[in-house]
C-alpha angles and dihedrals in degrees: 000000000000114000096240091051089052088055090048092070099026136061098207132148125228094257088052081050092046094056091039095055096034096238144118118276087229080059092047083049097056087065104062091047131113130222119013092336085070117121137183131213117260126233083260095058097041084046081062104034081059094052095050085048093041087050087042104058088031081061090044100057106035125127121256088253098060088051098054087044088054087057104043087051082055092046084050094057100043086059093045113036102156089055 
């Protein structure tokens, strides 16, 4: 997924980028440069541009079911740590 397409359906800052795509934030920063600094994203970092927005939408759209599962599996593992 480009990078601009990414920004069009998510409000994320460069550190929240950063950790998304697994790179440095001095790397996020070359991409938005101008002249010879400027960067573009890899085919690492729009692979996994795609999945967080794959996992986001995903989020977004599940039913209410899914959500209250999801919550009983984190009350689970808050009682059983070591499981």
């Amino acid at each position: 997924m480009e990078l601009e397409e990414f920004l069009r359906h998510w409000d994320v800052s460069r550190e929240e980028l950063a950790f998304i795509c697994d790179c440095s934030l001095t790397t996020v920063n070359h991409w938005f440069s101008q002249g010879i600094d400027k960067r573009i994203p890899s085919e690492k970092h729009k692979q996994r541009l795609a999945l967080a927005h794959h996992i986001w939408t995903a989020i977004q759209t599940e039913p209410e079911y899914l959500q209250k599962l999801r919550d009983v599996y984190h009350q689970k593992q808050r009682r059983n740590p070591h499981k």
